[in-house]
One Martini backbone bead per residue (centre of mass of N, CA, C, O) as a GRO file, in nm:
protein
   98
    1ARG     BB    1  -6.767  -4.257  -1.690
    2ILE     BB    2  -6.873  -4.334  -1.969
    3SER     BB    3  -7.145  -4.447  -1.875
    4PHE     BB    4  -7.260  -4.178  -1.788
    5TYR     BB    5  -7.257  -4.050  -2.077
    6GLN     BB    6  -7.427  -4.272  -2.211
    7ARG     BB    7  -7.686  -4.229  -2.038
    8GLN     BB    8  -7.713  -3.923  -2.140
    9GLY     BB    9  -7.621  -3.935  -2.467
   10ASN     BB   10  -7.318  -3.835  -2.542
   11VAL     BB   11  -7.250  -4.150  -2.590
   12GLU     BB   12  -7.306  -4.388  -2.831
   13SER     BB   13  -7.007  -4.499  -2.879
   14PHE     BB   14  -6.711  -4.609  -2.770
   15TRP     BB   15  -6.485  -4.616  -2.992
   16PRO     BB   16  -6.483  -4.318  -3.098
   17TYR     BB   17  -6.435  -4.197  -2.822
   18PHE     BB   18  -6.170  -4.337  -2.758
   19GLN     BB   19  -6.009  -4.234  -3.003
   20SER     BB   20  -6.031  -3.932  -2.936
   21VAL     BB   21  -5.889  -3.944  -2.662
   22VAL     BB   22  -5.622  -4.068  -2.756
   23ASN     BB   23  -5.549  -3.860  -2.973
   24ARG     BB   24  -5.540  -3.621  -2.780
   25TYR     BB   25  -5.324  -3.731  -2.587
   26VAL     BB   26  -5.100  -3.778  -2.797
   27GLY     BB   27  -5.086  -3.487  -2.904
   28THR     BB   28  -5.012  -3.358  -2.621
   29ASN     BB   29  -4.786  -3.616  -2.530
   30ALA     BB   30  -4.558  -3.695  -2.742
   31GLU     BB   31  -4.282  -3.641  -2.603
   32GLU     BB   32  -4.322  -3.824  -2.353
   33ILE     BB   33  -4.377  -4.085  -2.510
   34LYS     BB   34  -4.109  -4.095  -2.658
   35ALA     BB   35  -3.923  -4.103  -2.409
   36GLU     BB   36  -4.043  -4.365  -2.290
   37ALA     BB   37  -3.987  -4.546  -2.534
   38LEU     BB   38  -3.679  -4.513  -2.536
   39SER     BB   39  -3.634  -4.616  -2.250
   40ALA     BB   40  -3.761  -4.895  -2.291
   41HIS     BB   41  -3.570  -4.983  -2.518
   42MET     BB   42  -3.312  -4.979  -2.353
   43HIS     BB   43  -3.395  -5.186  -2.139
   44ILE     BB   44  -3.461  -5.419  -2.333
   45SER     BB   45  -3.183  -5.432  -2.478
   46GLN     BB   46  -3.019  -5.497  -2.218
   47ILE     BB   47  -3.165  -5.775  -2.180
   48MET     BB   48  -3.148  -5.912  -2.474
   49ARG     BB   49  -2.851  -5.929  -2.555
   50PRO     BB   50  -2.755  -6.159  -2.364
   51LEU     BB   51  -2.975  -6.365  -2.451
   52LEU     BB   52  -2.879  -6.351  -2.769
   53GLY     BB   53  -2.558  -6.297  -2.793
   54THR     BB   54  -2.485  -5.963  -2.876
   55VAL     BB   55  -2.243  -5.912  -2.703
   56ARG     BB   56  -1.984  -5.699  -2.693
   57ALA     BB   57  -1.704  -5.572  -2.565
   58ARG     BB   58  -1.798  -5.265  -2.613
   59ASP     BB   59  -2.087  -5.317  -2.452
   60ALA     BB   60  -1.970  -5.313  -2.187
   61ALA     BB   61  -2.008  -5.231  -1.877
   62ILE     BB   62  -1.862  -5.117  -1.602
   63CYS     BB   63  -1.992  -5.316  -1.399
   64GLU     BB   64  -1.907  -5.569  -1.560
   65LEU     BB   65  -1.601  -5.523  -1.547
   66VAL     BB   66  -1.578  -5.522  -1.239
   67ALA     BB   67  -1.698  -5.802  -1.192
   68LYS     BB   68  -1.486  -5.952  -1.359
   69ARG     BB   69  -1.242  -5.867  -1.191
   70LYS     BB   70  -1.338  -5.987  -0.923
   71GLU     BB   71  -1.357  -6.276  -1.029
   72GLU     BB   72  -1.059  -6.303  -1.101
   73THR     BB   73  -0.952  -6.246  -0.820
   74LEU     BB   74  -1.100  -6.480  -0.683
   75ARG     BB   75  -0.975  -6.701  -0.854
   76GLU     BB   76  -0.684  -6.645  -0.766
   77LYS     BB   77  -0.727  -6.689  -0.463
   78LEU     BB   78  -0.826  -6.983  -0.482
   79ALA     BB   79  -0.574  -7.098  -0.620
   80LYS     BB   80  -0.377  -7.019  -0.395
   81ALA     BB   81  -0.518  -7.178  -0.166
   82ARG     BB   82  -0.496  -7.458  -0.297
   83LYS     BB   83  -0.189  -7.466  -0.321
   84SER     BB   84  -0.126  -7.435  -0.016
   85GLU     BB   85  -0.288  -7.688   0.067
   86GLN     BB   86  -0.120  -7.891  -0.097
   87LEU     BB   87   0.150  -7.831   0.042
   88ARG     BB   88   0.060  -7.905   0.328
   89THR     BB   89  -0.030  -8.200   0.270
   90ALA     BB   90   0.241  -8.291   0.143
   91GLY     BB   91   0.416  -8.227   0.398
   92GLY     BB   92   0.253  -8.421   0.598
   93ALA     BB   93   0.303  -8.696   0.423
   94GLN     BB   94   0.592  -8.669   0.481
   95LEU     BB   95   0.864  -8.812   0.593
   96PRO     BB   96   1.098  -8.807   0.813
   97LEU     BB   97   1.450  -8.815   0.792
   98LEU     BB   98   1.534  -8.830   1.124
   0.00000   0.00000   0.00000
């Protein structure tokens, strides 16, 4: 589209035209741009905190706490199953007394 205006002679050089268009757009939509930037910052910080190891206990989200609890419960179930399996195999290996 810009090339069309350049061929007509309305746009002499691209860069000043581009700057004026961007400045006009930013001036008109500043609040929306700010909201999007803050949203993007939140998403990026949620990704980067665990990668950088800066997550503190109070920063854990509810879904992370629920997942941790399920993991602990699963761990407990597996330990209980292993223990009962060990008792079963130990009982089968023992010779009958009578």
